Amino acid sequence: GMKCEAKRLYEKENPIGSMEWVEEVPDNFLGQHHGEAWAEFAVLLRTQLVDGQQRLHSIVVQSPLLKEALKQVFGSYPGISLGKSSWTSEAPFKPFVHRWYEFVSKCEEGDKTETTRHLQLLRSALEPELRETFATISDFKSEGAIEFHQLWMIFNPGCVVYSAQSGAECAYKVLRTEKRMSREEKQEFFILHCCYVDFNGKKMGYALHMHAIAEYQGSNTCAEIGVYPLEVHPDKLGIEQRLVERGRKFNMLLGVMYRAYEGHATDFTSRQPTKYFVRGRIVIDAATYLRFNGGIYVGLRALDATLDTPGTDASKDFEEDDAYNYEHMYLDQGRILDNAILGAASGGTDVTKVKLTEDQLLLCRHLVRGYSLKIKKWLDFSVDSVQEIQWNDRAFESLELPGDYKDLLLAFSRSQHIKAAQFDDMIEGKGRGMVMLLEGPPGVGKTLTVESVTEKMKVPLYSISAGDLGTDPPYVQARLQEMFEIAEAWKAVILLDEADIFLEKREINHLSRNQLVSVFLQSLEYFTGTIFLTTNRVECMDRAFASRIHLSLTYPELKHESRLKVWKSFIQSLHVDTSAMTDDEMGRLAEKELNGRQIKNVVKMAALLAADNGGKLKPEDLDTILRI
């Protein structure tokens, strides 16, 4: 309708017991009524009696001018469609509460036109109804507390919310909100459907984040709620600055990155997330992480997509996925579910085309996916705890090997990374790997050799023992294939420790062991990187394997001179006072027939003892440990 008037209607029970809207004031109402036809009015005001008070139940917008203006006000506000002949908004009129500033600005825009008069008419009807709501919002901003049934007022679709419940500061963009009961109907939850910026190894985009706030009594503060609009935080500017800076760092950690790490990391690959404290080298690699952990899916929507499309219900993806359900989410307040597809997700945006805005940097995930080389687990690492590697350039120089052996090892390893395809076998893809065998008793420096070479090359060392691979041939084959693929993706050097079982000569009476040797040889044929094998003994090596070794080194037992160098090396690396450790004392220690690993353990334990006794390492500390 074009008539710039609001037609008030009243709720009345009809003879069959259902409610209907009428022009006449029912007997239980007080007030005036109007008798004009309904269709010509710009707005219909539906009124009902609540606790003896007339309250606006809903408004029906019939004016085409008004609908056109409201399209500009609401934009892509979720759940609104103004394309029909009329549009109805029911109390508590959430779209108007959340877009009131834009609505008022539209009302006061330009000269007095018919559209302006229609807008002012609607405003005059809404203002009395929303006065109490705006007072509640004002109280929340000043006092920082709100009741459960009022939560919808403060979570405006499109606003940025802040949470530190995960142990890290995080920002999310609200898509929409809703209330839900747990499946057992025991408790009500207020659910925030939000998004953040993530990377799935190939593309960047928006991923879904759901946060459930359990029903509570009385008023709760922001801290008690756990997630709240960033705009009310007293350190809003500081948080924005920190999160944007972290977003820039996140953006620099895309692809395969070899880094150092010290801090907590989380294993999301199992049903129950588990935290670990990690100190050591890591490889950041989201693509390989997701490839070898099929239970985790990162669905993304393109960064330039409209997130709050009317009618979108991103949460349906969770309900249809057996891996996630609301029952699981409702186990405790603050349970977070990430990585559902946002509606019809388009798969994110190619990283080569991405230049994140500051608003998007603010929303970047606080974790990156990768692998801990020390504890051998796929983990999610805190962006803030990722560090550049402080390379130990002395490690290779102090390696106790003949000079030409050291140069040969390094040359072989380096050339393999640069020219892996230069010496292929006749069959494409075969024989491109470099295999080096280090043989000798425990503790003579085999592992240290490989660590020193990779440190000099500045590449990851992917270390695994034969025991980790098991003895079941199909499983061993799958693990070897995975290991080789990962090493090639990272340009890493592999160290297979205690590889004796794979080297021994095949015999007719040992079918199971023969299978293992065959599986290993077959897998090795197509490996294109560098692999070091260590063994304590080589008695009867399989001929087929012997022909595939490019370089073999034999380490003798440590002599007095070598043991002295090992003692000095470990003692000088300590962060305690070692002035009492004279050359004579270290010469005395070198008389003891210990291998390098034993010497390292003695020095480590003695250093702990020294730290507890004033921080100075004394010969007596080492003697105490040696007596144990």
XYZ file of C-alpha atoms in Angstrom:
628
model
C 0.000 0.000 0.000
C 1.035 3.591 -0.636
C -1.144 5.307 1.963
C 1.246 6.824 4.472
C -0.589 5.517 7.491
C -0.212 2.566 9.787
C -3.213 0.298 10.138
C -3.495 -1.261 13.596
C -4.920 -4.778 13.857
C -5.801 -6.788 16.952
C -5.491 -10.399 17.909
C -8.838 -12.107 18.657
C -9.901 -15.680 19.306
C -12.471 -16.892 16.762
C -15.343 -19.330 17.493
C -13.216 -22.399 16.720
C -10.543 -21.363 19.209
C -7.742 -20.157 16.922
C -6.355 -16.616 16.830
C -6.966 -14.147 13.997
C -6.300 -10.464 13.251
C -9.254 -8.052 13.256
C -9.841 -4.324 12.824
C -12.237 -3.956 15.738
C -10.895 -3.690 19.248
C -11.804 -6.933 21.062
C -13.680 -6.704 24.364
C -10.521 -7.474 26.322
C -8.638 -4.575 24.632
C -8.728 -0.892 25.386
C -8.122 1.629 22.639
C -9.288 3.069 19.314
C -9.843 1.320 16.023
C -9.777 2.332 12.369
C -12.123 1.002 9.737
C -10.243 1.638 6.467
C -9.349 -1.191 4.099
C -6.060 -2.957 4.896
C -4.371 -3.233 1.535
C -3.919 0.475 0.977
C -1.822 1.022 4.095
C 1.974 1.254 3.998
C 2.293 -0.642 7.280
C 0.060 -2.946 9.294
C 0.613 -3.016 13.052
C -0.548 -6.249 14.661
C -1.241 -5.830 18.354
C -1.878 -8.352 21.113
C -2.598 -8.168 24.826
C 0.309 -9.304 27.009
C -0.150 -9.180 30.780
C -2.854 -6.572 30.381
C -0.659 -4.390 28.160
C -1.050 -3.786 24.438
C 2.154 -4.926 22.752
C 3.107 -4.914 19.108
C 3.125 -8.532 17.915
C 4.375 -7.882 14.379
C 4.525 -5.359 11.569
C 3.626 -6.009 7.950
C 5.433 -3.795 5.445
C 3.239 -3.312 2.356
C 4.743 -0.136 0.894
C 6.980 -0.866 -2.131
C 8.910 2.326 -1.333
C 9.530 1.094 2.185
C 10.612 -2.361 1.046
C 13.106 -0.865 -1.398
C 14.572 1.358 1.318
C 14.781 -1.546 3.771
C 16.734 -3.611 1.233
C 19.476 -1.003 1.483
C 19.218 -0.906 5.280
C 19.380 -4.664 5.876
C 21.685 -5.617 3.010
C 22.324 -9.356 3.290
C 20.987 -9.682 6.834
C 20.310 -13.419 7.347
C 16.780 -14.694 6.905
C 15.279 -11.596 5.250
C 13.643 -11.560 1.824
C 11.940 -8.339 0.746
C 11.014 -9.487 -2.754
C 7.420 -10.471 -1.949
C 4.331 -8.211 -1.970
C 4.633 -7.751 1.789
C 7.191 -8.487 4.465
C 6.446 -9.350 8.086
C 8.722 -8.755 11.056
C 7.724 -10.152 14.431
C 8.620 -8.923 17.908
C 11.272 -8.463 19.204
C 12.127 -7.067 15.720
C 15.726 -8.290 15.701
C 16.663 -6.951 12.237
C 15.691 -3.421 13.279
C 17.558 -3.715 16.593
C 20.712 -4.904 14.837
C 20.476 -2.375 11.992
C 18.942 0.540 13.903
C 21.767 2.961 13.120
C 21.458 2.250 9.396
C 17.651 2.475 9.627
C 17.695 5.863 11.375
C 20.304 7.158 8.913
C 18.003 6.148 6.061
C 15.057 7.854 7.745
C 16.997 11.125 7.992
C 18.525 10.923 4.545
C 17.941 13.786 2.089
C 14.784 15.826 1.549
C 11.267 14.956 2.622
C 10.044 12.451 0.037
C 7.260 9.898 0.061
C 9.855 7.243 0.924
C 11.111 9.343 3.840
C 7.558 9.772 5.150
C 6.976 6.016 4.993
C 10.251 5.413 6.841
C 9.350 7.935 9.545
C 5.960 6.266 9.935
C 7.649 2.914 10.544
C 10.173 4.488 12.893
C 7.436 6.098 15.001
C 5.764 2.695 15.387
C 8.983 0.893 16.332
C 10.662 3.360 18.687
C 8.291 2.846 21.648
C 8.565 -0.921 21.255
C 12.379 -0.961 21.118
C 13.089 1.580 23.840
C 13.499 -1.090 26.516
C 15.734 -3.208 24.258
C 18.067 -0.298 23.552
C 18.216 0.479 27.274
C 19.318 -3.122 27.911
C 22.041 -2.844 25.247
C 23.204 0.447 26.759
C 23.359 -1.130 30.227
C 25.399 -4.032 28.834
C 27.923 -1.674 27.261
C 28.364 0.220 30.522
C 28.042 -2.629 33.042
C 29.309 -5.583 30.987
C 26.591 -8.018 32.130
C 23.475 -9.438 30.478
C 20.775 -12.073 31.011
C 20.542 -15.228 28.926
C 17.268 -14.321 27.194
C 18.800 -10.966 26.173
C 21.908 -12.392 24.459
C 20.446 -11.952 20.966
C 20.505 -8.175 21.500
C 24.307 -7.915 21.674
C 25.293 -10.369 18.926
C 24.648 -8.440 15.753
C 25.073 -10.463 12.513
C 28.235 -9.100 10.947
C 29.815 -7.984 14.219
C 33.216 -9.239 15.397
C 33.258 -11.206 18.646
C 36.171 -11.936 20.948
C 36.984 -15.077 22.896
C 40.002 -16.288 24.834
C 38.506 -19.577 26.046
C 40.883 -21.679 23.952
C 43.837 -20.131 25.768
C 44.512 -17.743 22.903
C 42.868 -14.499 21.859
C 40.546 -15.119 18.906
C 38.193 -13.011 16.825
C 35.269 -14.300 14.789
C 32.632 -12.738 12.570
C 29.031 -13.517 13.552
C 26.897 -14.917 10.733
C 23.710 -15.531 12.701
C 22.425 -16.729 16.074
C 19.764 -19.126 17.303
C 18.488 -20.905 20.398
C 18.408 -24.688 20.583
C 17.519 -27.298 23.120
C 19.835 -30.216 23.698
C 18.532 -33.419 22.177
C 17.466 -34.650 25.570
C 15.603 -31.349 26.113
C 17.456 -30.827 29.359
C 19.038 -27.470 28.675
C 18.724 -24.554 26.298
C 21.717 -23.155 24.433
C 22.331 -19.901 22.620
C 24.354 -20.753 19.533
C 26.613 -18.380 17.645
C 27.304 -19.292 14.032
C 30.551 -17.489 13.203
C 33.400 -17.685 10.729
C 37.150 -17.139 10.659
C 39.885 -17.243 8.001
C 41.641 -20.581 7.496
C 43.969 -22.352 5.050
C 43.462 -25.932 3.833
C 46.858 -26.419 2.206
C 45.714 -25.161 -1.179
C 43.268 -22.325 -0.650
C 42.326 -19.711 1.908
C 38.763 -18.940 2.861
C 36.149 -18.614 5.580
C 35.531 -21.656 7.799
C 32.646 -22.122 10.218
C 32.971 -21.816 13.970
C 30.094 -22.630 16.308
C 29.992 -21.571 19.922
C 27.300 -22.704 22.365
C 26.438 -20.673 25.474
C 24.553 -22.758 28.035
C 21.489 -21.258 29.711
C 22.254 -19.468 32.974
C 20.302 -17.683 35.690
C 20.486 -13.953 36.357
C 23.085 -11.757 34.671
C 26.481 -13.003 33.518
C 29.529 -10.895 32.782
C 31.460 -11.003 29.523
C 34.137 -13.144 31.150
C 31.504 -15.621 32.368
C 29.830 -15.782 28.952
C 33.222 -16.424 27.352
C 32.494 -14.824 23.990
C 31.270 -11.268 23.457
C 31.430 -8.346 21.003
C 34.967 -7.063 20.584
C 33.721 -3.466 20.635
C 32.952 -3.654 24.383
C 36.412 -4.928 25.380
C 38.401 -2.221 27.216
C 41.525 -3.148 25.210
C 39.765 -3.299 21.844
C 42.487 -1.415 19.949
C 45.276 -3.458 21.530
C 43.537 -6.735 20.678
C 42.945 -5.635 17.097
C 46.605 -4.697 16.725
C 47.824 -8.023 18.162
C 45.438 -10.160 16.124
C 46.138 -8.346 12.861
C 49.871 -8.828 13.476
C 49.283 -12.514 14.211
C 47.195 -12.723 11.033
C 50.161 -11.413 9.056
C 52.335 -14.118 10.607
C 49.683 -16.749 9.778
C 49.717 -15.490 6.205
C 53.511 -15.976 6.098
C 53.198 -19.618 7.218
C 51.279 -20.933 4.216
C 52.804 -23.847 2.330
C 55.632 -26.028 3.696
C 57.696 -24.281 6.381
C 60.521 -25.686 8.539
C 60.455 -23.898 11.897
C 61.304 -24.113 15.598
C 58.572 -24.272 18.228
C 58.185 -23.986 21.981
C 54.740 -24.133 23.525
C 51.557 -26.144 23.691
C 50.133 -27.867 20.634
C 46.918 -29.835 20.182
C 46.253 -33.193 18.561
C 42.875 -32.946 16.806
C 43.411 -36.143 14.817
C 41.810 -38.297 17.521
C 38.226 -38.100 18.779
C 39.304 -36.431 22.000
C 41.667 -33.466 21.447
C 44.913 -33.881 23.400
C 47.422 -31.190 24.342
C 51.200 -31.632 24.287
C 54.075 -29.394 25.215
C 56.431 -29.270 22.251
C 59.983 -27.953 22.198
C 61.881 -28.592 18.992
C 61.655 -28.547 15.217
C 58.351 -28.701 13.371
C 57.210 -28.728 9.761
C 54.160 -26.590 8.986
C 52.260 -28.257 6.158
C 48.459 -28.082 6.103
C 48.107 -29.970 2.817
C 50.015 -33.068 3.973
C 48.409 -32.862 7.437
C 44.935 -33.071 5.895
C 45.986 -35.712 3.374
C 47.109 -38.162 6.041
C 44.344 -37.358 8.540
C 41.218 -38.131 6.571
C 38.859 -37.574 9.517
C 39.529 -33.842 9.419
C 37.958 -31.763 6.663
C 38.430 -28.034 6.209
C 35.542 -26.711 4.135
C 36.034 -23.126 3.033
C 34.023 -20.410 1.372
C 35.832 -17.969 -0.917
C 37.075 -14.784 0.745
C 35.031 -12.634 -1.625
C 31.822 -14.649 -1.080
C 28.758 -13.290 0.731
C 28.829 -15.062 4.074
C 25.437 -14.097 5.431
C 23.308 -15.135 2.467
C 19.595 -14.997 3.400
C 18.321 -18.403 4.388
C 21.768 -20.006 4.671
C 21.889 -22.618 7.407
C 25.533 -23.608 7.666
C 24.875 -25.662 10.791
C 23.000 -28.296 8.751
C 26.371 -29.590 7.577
C 27.152 -30.565 11.162
C 23.838 -32.296 11.748
C 24.273 -34.411 8.622
C 27.824 -35.406 9.542
C 28.110 -38.351 11.921
C 31.484 -37.074 13.097
C 29.836 -34.061 14.715
C 26.479 -33.602 16.370
C 24.878 -31.222 18.788
C 24.783 -33.858 21.499
C 28.575 -33.871 21.409
C 28.688 -30.096 21.313
C 26.424 -29.789 24.332
C 28.642 -31.801 26.635
C 30.003 -28.607 28.120
C 29.655 -24.887 27.750
C 32.029 -23.384 25.251
C 32.389 -26.515 23.142
C 33.663 -25.339 19.760
C 33.071 -27.036 16.441
C 35.116 -25.835 13.500
C 35.513 -26.465 9.828
C 31.999 -27.238 8.603
C 31.204 -26.194 5.082
C 29.578 -22.778 4.947
C 26.427 -23.372 2.958
C 27.365 -24.272 -0.608
C 31.072 -23.685 -0.050
C 32.989 -22.772 -3.176
C 36.256 -24.126 -1.828
C 38.136 -20.998 -0.806
C 40.411 -18.642 -2.714
C 43.703 -19.533 -4.420
C 46.541 -18.271 -2.206
C 48.306 -16.708 -5.188
C 45.332 -14.384 -5.582
C 44.933 -13.529 -1.912
C 45.769 -10.208 -0.370
C 44.041 -10.161 2.977
C 42.441 -6.971 4.263
C 43.026 -5.927 7.874
C 39.494 -7.104 8.706
C 40.399 -10.551 7.340
C 43.806 -10.609 9.049
C 41.952 -9.998 12.325
C 39.951 -13.195 11.733
C 42.880 -15.496 10.845
C 43.056 -18.792 12.729
C 45.362 -18.792 15.750
C 46.696 -22.266 14.903
C 48.623 -23.762 11.988
C 48.668 -27.437 11.025
C 51.887 -29.413 10.910
C 54.093 -32.158 12.299
C 56.342 -32.337 15.350
C 59.593 -34.019 14.336
C 60.419 -34.674 17.988
C 57.255 -36.368 19.246
C 56.289 -37.625 15.765
C 52.696 -36.381 15.770
C 50.447 -34.318 13.529
C 49.469 -31.316 15.623
C 47.940 -27.861 15.489
C 50.537 -25.310 16.599
C 49.992 -21.850 18.049
C 51.016 -19.183 15.537
C 52.447 -17.091 18.380
C 54.845 -19.878 19.443
C 56.290 -20.582 15.987
C 59.881 -19.315 15.767
C 62.667 -19.038 13.242
C 65.296 -21.776 13.615
C 68.567 -20.875 15.308
C 70.905 -23.055 13.270
C 73.780 -24.830 15.018
C 76.592 -24.262 12.518
C 79.130 -25.844 14.887
C 77.463 -29.274 14.827
C 78.870 -30.336 11.463
C 82.293 -28.810 12.073
C 82.680 -30.677 15.377
C 81.611 -34.006 13.859
C 84.225 -36.679 14.612
C 84.781 -38.133 11.128
C 87.681 -38.052 8.668
C 87.482 -34.814 6.689
C 86.954 -36.485 3.310
C 84.075 -38.567 4.734
C 82.338 -35.449 6.016
C 82.708 -33.699 2.684
C 81.461 -36.765 0.831
C 78.388 -37.137 3.046
C 77.465 -33.494 2.622
C 78.108 -33.494 -1.123
C 75.970 -36.600 -1.682
C 73.107 -35.252 0.397
C 73.180 -31.778 -1.131
C 73.413 -32.985 -4.701
C 70.412 -35.232 -4.166
C 68.266 -32.221 -3.276
C 69.443 -30.281 -6.305
C 69.710 -32.944 -9.012
C 67.413 -35.783 -7.945
C 66.381 -36.556 -11.522
C 69.826 -36.530 -13.149
C 70.731 -40.211 -12.669
C 67.409 -42.018 -13.114
C 67.271 -45.703 -13.920
C 66.095 -46.688 -17.377
C 62.524 -46.832 -16.030
C 61.217 -43.352 -15.249
C 60.890 -42.652 -11.535
C 63.149 -45.498 -10.390
C 66.527 -45.294 -8.723
C 66.543 -41.556 -8.046
C 67.093 -41.860 -4.310
C 70.347 -41.644 -2.370
C 70.885 -44.446 0.180
C 73.624 -44.210 2.824
C 74.403 -46.841 5.424
C 76.001 -46.046 8.794
C 77.167 -49.136 10.659
C 78.625 -49.382 14.145
C 77.898 -50.063 17.821
C 75.484 -47.852 19.815
C 76.644 -44.407 20.875
C 79.462 -43.890 18.371
C 77.851 -40.970 16.504
C 75.720 -42.466 13.729
C 72.594 -40.470 14.557
C 74.662 -37.388 15.374
C 76.212 -37.623 11.906
C 72.810 -37.437 10.212
C 71.620 -34.645 12.522
C 74.758 -32.638 11.754
C 74.424 -33.124 7.988
C 70.775 -31.989 7.952
C 71.622 -29.038 10.201
C 74.303 -27.980 7.730
C 71.856 -28.425 4.834
C 69.088 -26.614 6.765
C 66.489 -29.265 5.916
C 64.140 -31.324 8.131
C 65.254 -34.684 9.496
C 62.397 -37.199 9.414
C 63.504 -39.835 11.898
C 61.864 -43.200 12.480
C 62.989 -46.549 13.844
C 62.342 -49.921 12.260
C 60.337 -50.805 15.360
C 57.883 -47.982 14.589
C 57.153 -49.570 11.211
C 56.078 -52.904 12.692
C 56.494 -56.342 11.139
C 53.280 -56.794 9.135
C 54.342 -56.462 5.461
C 51.198 -54.626 4.166
C 51.319 -52.199 7.096
C 55.071 -51.666 6.661
C 54.556 -50.969 2.958
C 51.835 -48.398 3.686
C 53.965 -46.692 6.355
C 57.020 -46.589 4.074
C 54.946 -45.093 1.272
C 53.593 -42.456 3.643
C 57.067 -41.717 5.009
C 58.592 -41.331 1.544
C 55.760 -39.103 0.312
C 56.062 -36.867 3.364
C 59.854 -36.618 3.021
C 59.550 -35.657 -0.644
C 56.928 -33.004 0.158
C 59.207 -31.490 2.818
C 62.510 -32.081 0.965
C 63.506 -33.847 4.170
C 66.263 -36.364 4.839
C 65.037 -39.675 6.284
C 66.818 -41.481 9.097
C 65.690 -45.096 9.489
C 67.245 -46.249 12.743
C 67.987 -49.883 13.638
C 67.270 -51.002 10.092
C 68.885 -54.456 10.531
C 65.675 -56.385 9.799
C 65.451 -54.818 6.326
C 69.086 -55.489 5.429
C 69.523 -59.159 6.254
C 69.922 -61.736 3.523
C 66.708 -63.462 2.496
C 66.561 -67.158 3.350
C 64.080 -69.824 2.320
C 63.103 -70.610 5.918
C 62.208 -67.011 6.891
C 59.260 -66.119 4.665
C 57.941 -63.298 6.846
C 61.326 -61.588 7.065
C 61.838 -62.124 3.335
C 58.579 -60.284 2.686
C 59.752 -57.335 4.776
C 63.027 -57.103 2.853
C 61.171 -57.305 -0.473
C 58.660 -54.645 0.569
C 61.454 -52.336 1.671
C 63.470 -52.827 -1.526
C 60.405 -52.253 -3.688
C 59.456 -49.056 -1.849
C 63.028 -47.792 -1.961
C 63.111 -48.145 -5.764
C 60.774 -45.179 -6.227
C 62.056 -42.929 -3.443
C 63.630 -39.761 -4.851
C 65.171 -38.300 -1.708
C 68.017 -39.050 0.697
C 67.764 -41.810 3.290
C 70.271 -42.784 5.986
C 70.066 -46.277 7.458
C 71.765 -47.114 10.740
C 72.596 -50.576 11.974
C 74.584 -52.023 14.853
C 75.891 -54.865 12.708
C 75.993 -56.010 9.101
C 76.697 -59.719 9.014
C 74.879 -61.082 5.979
C 73.464 -58.209 3.948
C 71.060 -59.089 1.163
C 72.850 -58.762 -2.185
C 69.966 -56.834 -3.749
C 70.190 -54.297 -0.984
C 73.982 -54.028 -1.043
C 73.801 -52.928 -4.686
C 71.514 -50.025 -3.779
C 73.792 -48.445 -1.160
C 75.605 -45.407 -2.504
C 77.830 -44.793 0.522
C 78.625 -46.950 3.543
C 80.469 -45.813 6.687
C 81.655 -48.058 9.504
C 82.077 -46.514 12.961
C 84.531 -48.138 15.379
C 84.175 -48.146 19.163
C 85.152 -44.785 20.672
C 88.835 -44.571 21.664
C 90.165 -42.447 24.514
C 90.793 -39.417 22.287
C 87.310 -39.570 20.778
C 85.681 -40.023 24.189
C 87.592 -36.979 25.484
C 86.245 -34.847 22.617
C 82.710 -36.082 23.316
C 83.008 -35.263 27.042
C 84.319 -31.783 26.243
C 81.661 -31.149 23.609
C 78.746 -32.020 25.887
C 80.136 -30.259 28.962
C 80.936 -27.059 27.056
C 77.374 -26.943 25.682
C 75.857 -26.710 29.178
C 74.273 -23.538 30.535
C 75.915 -23.911 33.956
C 79.302 -22.943 35.369
C 81.815 -25.581 34.174
C 85.003 -23.864 35.356
C 85.751 -26.729 37.774
C 85.984 -29.176 34.885
C 89.693 -29.004 34.081
C 91.416 -30.859 31.253
C 92.781 -33.343 33.781
C 89.298 -34.057 35.129
C 87.894 -34.587 31.643
C 90.876 -36.787 30.768
C 90.056 -38.904 33.816
C 86.436 -39.212 32.702
C 87.528 -40.230 29.187
C 89.258 -43.274 30.671
C 85.838 -44.786 31.338
C 84.660 -46.924 28.436
C 81.359 -45.245 27.689
C 79.741 -44.600 24.339
C 78.544 -41.203 23.201
C 74.927 -41.732 24.240
C 75.958 -42.802 27.735
C 78.262 -39.780 28.074
C 75.437 -37.468 26.988
C 73.056 -38.933 29.586
C 75.640 -38.668 32.386
C 76.361 -35.022 31.564
C 72.650 -34.192 31.334
C 71.834 -35.697 34.747
C 74.918 -34.152 36.365
C 73.881 -30.735 35.026
C 70.477 -31.132 36.706
C 72.237 -32.026 39.949
C 74.538 -29.013 39.607
C 71.621 -26.659 38.941
C 70.013 -27.862 42.161
C 73.253 -27.271 44.093
C 74.104 -23.718 43.156
C 74.562 -23.907 39.396
C 78.217 -25.008 39.239
C 79.173 -28.356 37.687
C 81.782 -30.170 39.769
C 83.636 -33.445 39.117
C 81.830 -34.930 42.119
C 78.474 -34.421 40.365
C 79.617 -36.549 37.432
C 81.122 -39.169 39.735
C 77.816 -39.381 41.636
C 75.894 -40.072 38.434
C 78.488 -42.594 37.242
C 78.135 -44.562 40.496
C 74.360 -44.916 40.093
